[in-house]
Coordinates of C-alpha atoms in Angstrom, one line a residue:
Chain R
M190 CA 118.7 140.7 80.0
C191 CA 116.2 139.0 82.1
I192 CA 113.6 141.8 82.6
E193 CA 111.6 143.6 80.0
T194 CA 109.6 146.7 80.9
Q195 CA 106.7 148.4 79.1
K196 CA 104.5 151.2 80.1
K197 CA 100.7 150.6 79.8
D198 CA 98.2 153.1 81.1
Q199 CA 99.4 154.0 84.6
F200 CA 101.2 150.6 84.9
L201 CA 104.8 149.7 84.5
I202 CA 104.7 146.1 83.3
V203 CA 107.8 144.2 84.4
T204 CA 108.1 140.9 82.6
F205 CA 110.6 138.5 84.0
L206 CA 111.9 136.5 81.0
E207 CA 113.8 133.6 82.7
K208 CA 112.3 130.3 83.8
R209 CA 113.9 130.5 87.3
L210 CA 113.5 133.5 89.4
S211 CA 116.1 134.1 92.2
A212 CA 117.0 137.2 94.1
A213 CA 120.2 137.8 92.1
L214 CA 118.2 138.2 88.9
L215 CA 115.3 140.3 90.0
R216 CA 116.5 143.9 90.1
M217 CA 113.6 146.3 90.5
K218 CA 114.9 148.7 93.1
A219 CA 116.0 151.3 90.4
L220 CA 112.6 151.1 88.7
I221 CA 110.8 151.9 92.0
Q222 CA 113.3 154.6 92.9
A223 CA 112.8 156.2 89.5
G224 CA 109.3 156.9 90.6
H225 CA 107.2 154.2 89.1
Q226 CA 104.2 153.6 91.4
Y227 CA 102.0 151.1 89.7
I228 CA 104.0 148.0 89.0
L229 CA 102.6 144.8 87.4
L230 CA 105.1 142.0 87.7
D231 CA 104.4 139.4 84.9
L232 CA 105.6 135.9 86.0
S233 CA 104.1 134.0 83.2
H234 CA 107.6 132.8 82.1
V235 CA 108.6 131.6 85.6
D236 CA 108.3 128.0 86.4
F237 CA 110.5 128.0 89.5
I238 CA 111.0 130.5 92.3
D239 CA 112.9 130.0 95.6
S240 CA 112.6 131.7 98.9
S241 CA 115.2 134.4 98.0
G242 CA 113.4 135.2 94.8
L243 CA 110.2 135.6 96.7
G244 CA 112.1 137.7 99.2
A245 CA 113.2 140.0 96.4
I246 CA 109.6 140.5 95.3
V247 CA 108.6 141.2 98.8
S248 CA 111.3 143.7 99.3
S249 CA 110.3 145.6 96.1
F250 CA 106.7 145.6 97.4
K251 CA 107.9 147.0 100.7
L252 CA 110.0 149.7 99.0
L253 CA 107.0 150.9 97.2
G254 CA 105.2 151.2 100.5
N255 CA 101.8 152.7 100.4
K256 CA 102.6 155.1 97.6
G257 CA 101.5 152.9 94.8
N258 CA 100.3 149.4 93.8
F259 CA 102.1 146.2 93.2
V260 CA 100.3 143.4 91.5
L261 CA 101.3 140.0 90.1
C262 CA 100.0 138.1 87.0
G263 CA 100.8 134.9 85.1
V264 CA 101.4 133.1 88.4
H265 CA 101.3 129.3 87.9
G266 CA 102.4 125.9 89.2
A267 CA 105.3 125.9 91.7
V268 CA 105.2 129.7 91.9
M269 CA 101.6 129.7 93.1
S270 CA 102.4 126.8 95.5
L271 CA 105.2 128.9 97.1
L272 CA 102.9 132.0 97.4
N273 CA 100.3 129.8 99.1
L274 CA 102.8 128.2 101.4
T275 CA 104.1 131.6 102.6
R276 CA 100.6 133.3 102.6
M277 CA 101.9 135.8 100.1
D278 CA 98.8 135.0 98.0
R279 CA 96.9 137.0 100.6
V280 CA 99.3 140.0 100.4
F281 CA 99.6 140.5 96.6
P282 CA 96.7 141.0 94.3
I283 CA 97.2 138.1 91.8
Y284 CA 95.6 138.1 88.3
A285 CA 95.4 135.3 85.9
S286 CA 96.7 137.3 82.9
L287 CA 98.2 140.6 82.0
E288 CA 95.0 141.7 80.3
E289 CA 92.9 140.9 83.3
A290 CA 95.4 142.8 85.6
I291 CA 95.4 145.9 83.4
R292 CA 91.6 145.8 83.2
D293 CA 90.9 145.2 86.9
A294 CA 93.8 146.4 89.0
H295 CA 93.7 150.0 90.2
Chain P
M83 CA 95.1 78.0 100.2
K84 CA 98.0 79.6 98.1
A85 CA 98.2 83.1 96.7
I86 CA 100.6 85.3 94.8
I87 CA 100.9 89.1 95.2
L88 CA 102.5 90.9 92.3
A89 CA 104.6 93.6 93.9
A90 CA 107.5 94.0 91.5
G91 CA 106.3 97.1 89.7
K92 CA 108.2 100.4 89.6
G93 CA 105.1 102.5 90.3
T94 CA 106.2 105.2 87.8
R95 CA 102.8 106.9 88.0
V96 CA 103.1 107.4 91.7
R97 CA 106.4 109.2 91.6
P98 CA 107.9 110.9 93.5
I99 CA 106.5 108.8 96.3
T100 CA 107.7 105.6 94.7
H101 CA 111.3 106.9 94.6
D102 CA 111.4 106.0 98.3
I103 CA 108.8 103.3 98.8
P104 CA 107.4 100.7 96.5
K105 CA 103.7 101.1 95.6
P106 CA 102.4 98.2 97.7
M107 CA 104.1 99.8 100.8
I108 CA 102.3 103.2 100.4
P109 CA 100.5 103.7 103.6
L110 CA 96.8 104.4 103.7
I111 CA 96.5 106.1 107.1
R112 CA 99.6 104.3 108.4
K113 CA 98.9 100.8 107.1
P114 CA 100.6 99.7 103.8
I115 CA 98.2 98.5 101.2
L116 CA 100.0 95.2 101.1
A117 CA 99.2 94.5 104.7
S118 CA 95.5 95.2 104.1
I119 CA 95.6 92.8 101.1
I120 CA 97.2 90.0 103.1
E121 CA 94.7 90.5 106.0
H122 CA 91.9 90.2 103.5
L123 CA 93.3 87.1 101.8
K124 CA 93.6 85.5 105.3
R125 CA 89.8 85.7 105.7
Y126 CA 89.6 83.2 102.8
S127 CA 92.0 80.7 104.3
V128 CA 95.0 81.9 102.3
D129 CA 97.9 80.9 104.4
Q130 CA 100.8 80.6 102.0
I131 CA 101.7 83.6 99.9
I132 CA 104.5 84.4 97.5
V133 CA 105.2 88.1 96.9
T134 CA 107.1 89.0 93.8
T135 CA 109.5 91.9 94.5
S136 CA 112.0 93.9 92.5
H137 CA 112.0 97.7 92.8
L138 CA 112.9 98.6 96.4
A139 CA 112.4 94.9 97.4
P140 CA 114.1 95.3 100.8
K141 CA 111.3 97.7 101.9
I142 CA 108.7 95.0 101.3
E143 CA 110.8 92.1 102.6
S144 CA 111.9 93.8 105.8
Y145 CA 108.3 94.8 106.6
L146 CA 106.7 91.4 106.0
R147 CA 109.6 89.1 106.8
D148 CA 108.3 85.6 106.9
G149 CA 104.8 86.7 107.5
E150 CA 104.8 85.7 111.2
L151 CA 103.3 89.0 112.4
L152 CA 100.4 88.7 110.0
G153 CA 99.9 85.1 110.7
V154 CA 100.7 83.7 107.2
Q155 CA 103.7 82.2 105.6
I156 CA 105.4 84.4 103.1
A157 CA 108.1 83.8 100.5
Y158 CA 109.6 86.2 98.0
S159 CA 110.4 85.7 94.4
F160 CA 113.0 88.4 93.7
E161 CA 113.0 89.6 90.1
G162 CA 116.2 91.4 89.6
L163 CA 120.0 91.4 89.8
L164 CA 122.2 93.1 92.3
A165 CA 124.8 94.8 90.2
G166 CA 127.2 97.5 91.4
G167 CA 125.4 97.7 94.7
K168 CA 122.1 98.5 93.1
I169 CA 119.1 96.4 92.4
Q170 CA 118.3 96.2 88.7
G171 CA 114.9 95.0 87.8
L172 CA 114.7 92.0 85.5
A173 CA 111.8 92.3 83.2
L174 CA 110.1 88.9 83.4
G175 CA 106.6 90.2 83.1
S176 CA 103.8 89.2 85.5
A177 CA 103.2 85.8 83.9
G178 CA 106.9 85.2 83.4
G179 CA 107.5 85.9 87.1
M180 CA 104.9 83.3 88.1
K181 CA 106.4 80.8 85.7
K182 CA 109.8 81.2 87.2
I183 CA 108.4 80.2 90.6
Q184 CA 106.6 77.2 89.2
D185 CA 109.7 76.0 87.3
F186 CA 111.8 76.5 90.4
S187 CA 109.7 74.6 93.0
G188 CA 106.3 73.6 91.5
F189 CA 104.8 75.8 94.3
F190 CA 101.4 76.1 92.7
D191 CA 99.8 72.7 93.1
D192 CA 96.1 73.6 93.4
T193 CA 93.7 76.5 92.6
F194 CA 95.4 79.8 93.7
I195 CA 94.6 83.5 93.9
V196 CA 96.6 86.2 92.1
V197 CA 96.3 89.8 93.2
C198 CA 98.2 93.0 92.4
G199 CA 99.8 94.7 95.4
D200 CA 98.4 98.1 94.7
A201 CA 94.7 98.0 95.3
L202 CA 92.6 97.9 98.4
I203 CA 89.8 95.4 98.0
D204 CA 87.0 93.8 100.0
L205 CA 86.1 91.2 97.4
D206 CA 84.2 88.1 98.4
F207 CA 86.7 85.4 97.2
E208 CA 84.3 82.7 98.3
K209 CA 82.0 83.7 95.4
V210 CA 84.8 84.0 92.9
L211 CA 86.2 80.6 93.8
A212 CA 82.7 79.0 93.7
F213 CA 82.2 80.5 90.2
H214 CA 85.6 79.4 89.1
R215 CA 85.0 75.8 90.2
E216 CA 81.5 75.7 88.8
K217 CA 82.7 76.7 85.3
D218 CA 85.7 74.4 85.5
S219 CA 87.8 77.4 84.5
I220 CA 91.6 77.5 84.2
A221 CA 91.7 81.2 84.7
T222 CA 89.0 83.5 86.1
I223 CA 89.3 87.3 86.1
V224 CA 87.4 89.6 88.4
L225 CA 85.8 92.3 86.3
K226 CA 84.4 95.8 86.8
E227 CA 82.6 98.3 84.8
V228 CA 84.3 101.7 84.2
T229 CA 83.6 104.7 82.1
L230 CA 84.8 104.8 78.5
M231 CA 87.4 107.4 79.3
E232 CA 89.0 105.1 81.9
V233 CA 89.5 102.1 79.6
P234 CA 93.1 103.1 78.4
K235 CA 94.4 102.3 81.9
Y236 CA 93.1 98.7 81.9
G237 CA 92.7 95.5 80.1
V238 CA 89.2 95.3 78.5
V239 CA 87.2 92.1 78.0
Q240 CA 84.4 90.7 75.9
T241 CA 82.4 87.9 77.4
N242 CA 79.6 85.7 76.2
E243 CA 76.4 84.9 78.2
Q244 CA 78.2 82.2 80.2
G245 CA 80.8 84.6 81.4
R246 CA 83.4 83.1 79.1
I247 CA 86.0 85.6 77.9
T248 CA 86.0 85.6 74.1
K249 CA 88.3 88.6 73.6
F250 CA 90.9 90.4 75.7
Q251 CA 92.3 93.7 74.8
E252 CA 95.1 95.4 76.8
K253 CA 94.9 99.1 77.4
P254 CA 92.9 100.1 74.3
T255 CA 92.2 103.7 73.3
P256 CA 88.5 104.6 74.0
D257 CA 87.6 104.5 70.2
K258 CA 89.0 101.0 69.8
A259 CA 87.7 99.5 73.1
I260 CA 85.5 96.4 72.7
S261 CA 83.7 97.1 76.0
T262 CA 83.9 99.1 79.2
T263 CA 84.3 95.9 81.3
I264 CA 87.8 95.8 82.7
N265 CA 90.3 93.5 84.3
T266 CA 90.8 94.5 88.0
G267 CA 94.1 92.5 88.3
I268 CA 92.5 89.9 90.6
Y269 CA 92.5 86.4 89.3
V270 CA 91.9 82.7 90.3
F271 CA 94.1 80.3 88.4
E272 CA 94.6 76.6 88.0
P273 CA 98.2 75.3 87.9
T274 CA 97.4 74.1 84.3
V275 CA 97.6 77.8 83.3
F276 CA 101.4 77.4 83.3
D277 CA 101.1 75.2 80.2
H278 CA 100.3 78.4 78.4
I279 CA 103.2 80.5 79.7
P280 CA 106.5 80.0 77.8
P281 CA 109.5 79.6 80.0
E282 CA 112.3 82.2 80.4
I283 CA 110.9 84.9 78.3
H284 CA 109.2 88.2 79.2
Y285 CA 105.6 87.3 79.4
D286 CA 102.8 89.5 80.7
I287 CA 99.4 88.4 82.1
G288 CA 97.5 91.3 80.5
N289 CA 99.5 91.7 77.3
H290 CA 100.3 88.1 76.4
L291 CA 98.6 85.4 78.5
F292 CA 95.0 86.6 78.5
P293 CA 94.8 87.4 74.8
A294 CA 96.3 84.0 74.1
L295 CA 93.8 82.2 76.4
A296 CA 90.9 84.0 74.7
E297 CA 92.3 83.3 71.2
A298 CA 92.8 79.6 72.0
G299 CA 89.2 79.3 73.2
L300 CA 90.2 77.8 76.5
P301 CA 87.9 77.8 79.6
F302 CA 88.8 81.4 80.6
Y303 CA 86.1 83.3 82.5
G304 CA 85.2 86.6 84.0
I305 CA 83.0 87.4 86.9
S306 CA 81.4 90.7 87.8
I307 CA 80.4 91.1 91.4
P308 CA 80.1 94.3 93.4
F309 CA 83.0 95.0 95.6
Q310 CA 85.1 98.0 96.8
W311 CA 88.2 98.5 94.8
L312 CA 90.6 101.4 95.5
D313 CA 93.3 101.2 93.0
I314 CA 96.3 103.3 93.8
G315 CA 97.6 103.9 90.4
T316 CA 98.5 107.6 90.6
I317 CA 99.2 110.3 93.2
T318 CA 95.6 111.5 92.6
D319 CA 94.4 108.0 93.5
Y320 CA 96.5 107.9 96.7
W321 CA 95.1 111.3 97.7
H322 CA 91.6 110.3 96.9
A323 CA 91.8 106.9 98.7
T324 CA 93.2 108.5 101.9
R325 CA 90.5 111.1 102.0
E326 CA 87.7 108.5 101.4
I327 CA 89.0 106.4 104.3
L328 CA 89.2 109.4 106.6
L329 CA 85.7 110.5 105.7
G330 CA 84.5 107.0 106.6
K331 CA 83.5 106.1 103.0
V332 CA 85.5 103.0 102.8
K333 CA 83.6 100.1 104.4
G334 CA 85.4 97.9 106.8
Y335 CA 88.6 99.9 106.9
N336 CA 89.9 99.9 110.5
L337 CA 91.6 103.2 111.4
P338 CA 94.5 102.9 113.7
G339 CA 94.9 104.6 117.1
Q340 CA 92.0 105.8 119.2
E341 CA 89.3 108.4 118.9
I342 CA 90.2 111.5 120.9
K343 CA 87.2 113.6 119.9
P344 CA 84.5 113.0 117.3
G345 CA 86.4 112.6 114.0
I346 CA 89.8 113.2 115.5
R347 CA 92.0 110.1 116.0
G348 CA 95.5 109.7 117.2
G349 CA 98.2 107.3 118.2
L350 CA 100.1 107.1 121.4
N351 CA 102.3 109.6 123.2
L352 CA 100.7 112.7 121.8
R353 CA 101.3 116.2 123.1
V354 CA 98.3 118.2 122.0
N355 CA 96.2 120.6 124.0
F356 CA 93.0 120.5 122.1
A357 CA 91.6 123.6 124.0
E358 CA 94.3 125.7 122.4
I359 CA 94.3 124.6 118.8
D360 CA 91.8 124.9 116.0
I361 CA 91.0 121.5 114.6
V362 CA 88.3 120.4 112.2
P363 CA 87.7 116.7 111.6
P364 CA 88.5 114.3 110.1
V365 CA 92.1 114.3 111.3
Y366 CA 94.5 111.5 112.2
I367 CA 97.5 112.4 114.3
G368 CA 100.4 110.0 114.4
S369 CA 102.1 108.8 117.6
S370 CA 104.7 111.0 119.5
T371 CA 103.6 114.1 117.6
L372 CA 103.6 117.6 119.1
I373 CA 101.0 120.1 118.1
E374 CA 101.6 123.5 119.7
A375 CA 99.0 126.0 120.9
G376 CA 97.7 128.2 118.1
A377 CA 98.1 125.7 115.2
K378 CA 95.1 125.4 112.9
I379 CA 94.4 122.0 111.4
Y380 CA 91.6 121.2 109.0
G381 CA 90.6 117.8 107.8
P382 CA 90.7 115.5 105.9
T383 CA 94.3 115.6 107.1
V384 CA 96.8 112.9 108.2
I385 CA 99.8 114.1 110.3
G386 CA 102.5 111.5 110.6
A387 CA 104.3 110.2 113.7
N388 CA 107.0 112.2 115.4
C389 CA 106.0 115.5 113.8
Q390 CA 106.1 118.9 115.3
I391 CA 103.4 121.3 114.3
K392 CA 104.3 124.8 115.6
G393 CA 101.9 127.5 116.8
G394 CA 100.6 129.8 114.1
T395 CA 100.9 127.3 111.3
I396 CA 97.9 126.3 109.1
I397 CA 97.5 122.8 107.7
K398 CA 94.5 122.2 105.5
E399 CA 93.7 118.9 103.7
C400 CA 97.2 117.5 103.8
L401 CA 99.0 114.2 104.2
I402 CA 102.2 114.9 106.2
E403 CA 104.8 112.2 106.6
D404 CA 106.6 111.1 109.7
Y405 CA 109.3 113.4 111.2
T406 CA 108.1 116.6 109.7
R407 CA 108.4 120.0 111.5
V408 CA 106.0 122.7 110.2
K409 CA 106.8 126.1 111.5
G410 CA 106.7 129.9 111.1
I411 CA 104.1 131.2 108.7
A412 CA 103.7 127.9 106.9
N413 CA 100.3 127.5 105.3
L414 CA 100.0 124.0 103.9
E415 CA 96.9 123.5 101.7
R416 CA 96.1 120.4 99.8
L417 CA 99.7 119.0 99.9
I418 CA 101.3 115.7 100.4
V419 CA 104.6 116.3 102.3
F420 CA 106.8 113.4 101.5
G421 CA 110.5 112.7 101.0
S422 CA 111.4 116.4 101.5
K423 CA 108.9 117.4 98.8
C424 CA 105.5 119.2 98.8
I425 CA 103.5 117.3 96.3
D426 CA 100.1 118.6 95.1
P427 CA 97.3 116.1 94.4
S428 CA 98.0 116.2 90.6
G429 CA 101.6 115.1 91.2
D430 CA 103.5 118.5 90.8
A431 CA 106.2 118.7 93.4
L432 CA 108.0 121.5 95.2
D433 CA 111.4 120.4 96.5
I434 CA 112.0 121.8 100.0
Q435 CA 115.8 122.1 99.6
E436 CA 115.7 123.5 96.1
T437 CA 113.1 126.0 96.9
D438 CA 114.9 126.8 100.1
I439 CA 111.8 126.6 102.3
S440 CA 113.2 124.7 105.2
W441 CA 112.4 127.7 107.4
L442 CA 108.8 126.5 107.0
I443 CA 109.0 122.7 106.6
E444 CA 111.9 120.5 107.7
D445 CA 112.8 117.2 109.2
S446 CA 111.8 117.3 112.9
R447 CA 115.0 115.4 113.8
R448 CA 117.0 118.4 112.8
E449 CA 117.9 120.9 115.6
D450 CA 115.1 123.4 116.0
F451 CA 116.6 126.9 115.7
G452 CA 113.2 128.5 116.1
Q453 CA 112.9 131.7 114.1
V454 CA 115.4 131.6 111.2
D455 CA 117.6 134.6 110.6
L456 CA 117.6 134.4 106.8
P457 CA 116.8 138.0 105.8
Y458 CA 114.3 137.1 103.1
A459 CA 112.6 134.6 105.5
Q460 CA 112.2 137.4 108.0
L461 CA 110.9 139.8 105.4
I462 CA 108.3 137.4 104.1
S463 CA 107.2 136.4 107.6
E464 CA 106.9 140.0 108.8
L465 CA 104.7 140.8 105.8
A466 CA 102.5 137.8 106.3
R467 CA 102.0 138.7 109.9
E468 CA 101.3 142.4 109.2
K469 CA 98.7 141.3 106.7
A470 CA 97.1 138.9 109.3
V471 CA 96.8 141.7 111.7
T472 CA 95.3 144.2 109.3
S473 CA 92.8 141.9 107.6

């Protein structure tokens, strides 16, 4: 089990529990298809992400379309570097912590 | 005059750069620190230099050869063993390494200069030599003041009014430091100093020789004179020094190439249409590099030789090594691109292969397939471009 989900206010908090995030591990399609519209992806456990892993996040985001909101939190180190390098830091709202994201993201 | 440059260190604090090049060969805007040191020594009539080598020795030796191109005579004292096709360092210590040379040939027959191969200096050796002779010193250290927090990186000294060193403490913790006056790794020695270095054992200048000279009450002096000292001890130091040079804050450092526009310099054989790119100085562009229309480059930035910077990419405050292709939606900010890694100024590195980002950064000698058809690369690129249009 590499994902833990939890409902908080309108958000579905998706916490990825592994250190390395790759496309094969991140399965969010079912969650989005089940109708969750406000998704908060918590990456605080993730130290490493490759292009395919980032692609999986992007594809979840695309799947959600304009219907809801998709935000990231707990982004650090190499994960942040990859978001900067691919300009995805300008696409996703990024919050330092879960608490901040719940408070400020709408 | 004779000199010795200590260049046998492993440079562990400058990893991952020192996996590929030894610290003295790290280029500061194209020129290895070692070359700048030799040019400076030459100004003080130094014409015979021994360079101690070990880690990645061939990189130093094949660059300097016999010193002909720099107009000095150079010899190497190799501290290691070739075993199983690999060079293994032999820990002689800095003093032990010098002793080995002396025992081998008696090379040091008069006052000589000792410098570390990892700091850029503009020190007036004339003044240091005059002080050394006036004091009839056997070993003179060039000193500098640092903050208390910095002392753990250095050797710390206590001197009396005459400049005589009464105590020497190697890398103390701030609470134990006897002063904030530190050893810069620049010395003037007399050959008699070898009487105090035991043969064939590991013996260090900072850890062993200096504390022993101070303890024995020998004519051992320190001199503090203002000079520029850019010590490249860490990735952060390397980053900082390069920026300082580009910003013109390092006195007397001659930048290579020619000025193309104010604050923009470049080498030969460039292909850049400055009317079609965004470029903010200071920037140095290495020879034979292509920068396509629509690229955005913000200084302080150094782009290496034989690079290809594709249209639409953004490079901001970066040091990019030779033969790098930057393409697609790549947005490089505050990164050192070196040895197929993107290293941030604190030393954290992103491996280009492991992270699978060669659709953004790759070796420019590889065939250029243009837009890569990796599905996730396309997905990410499309989203980045959509966002650029809407915002």
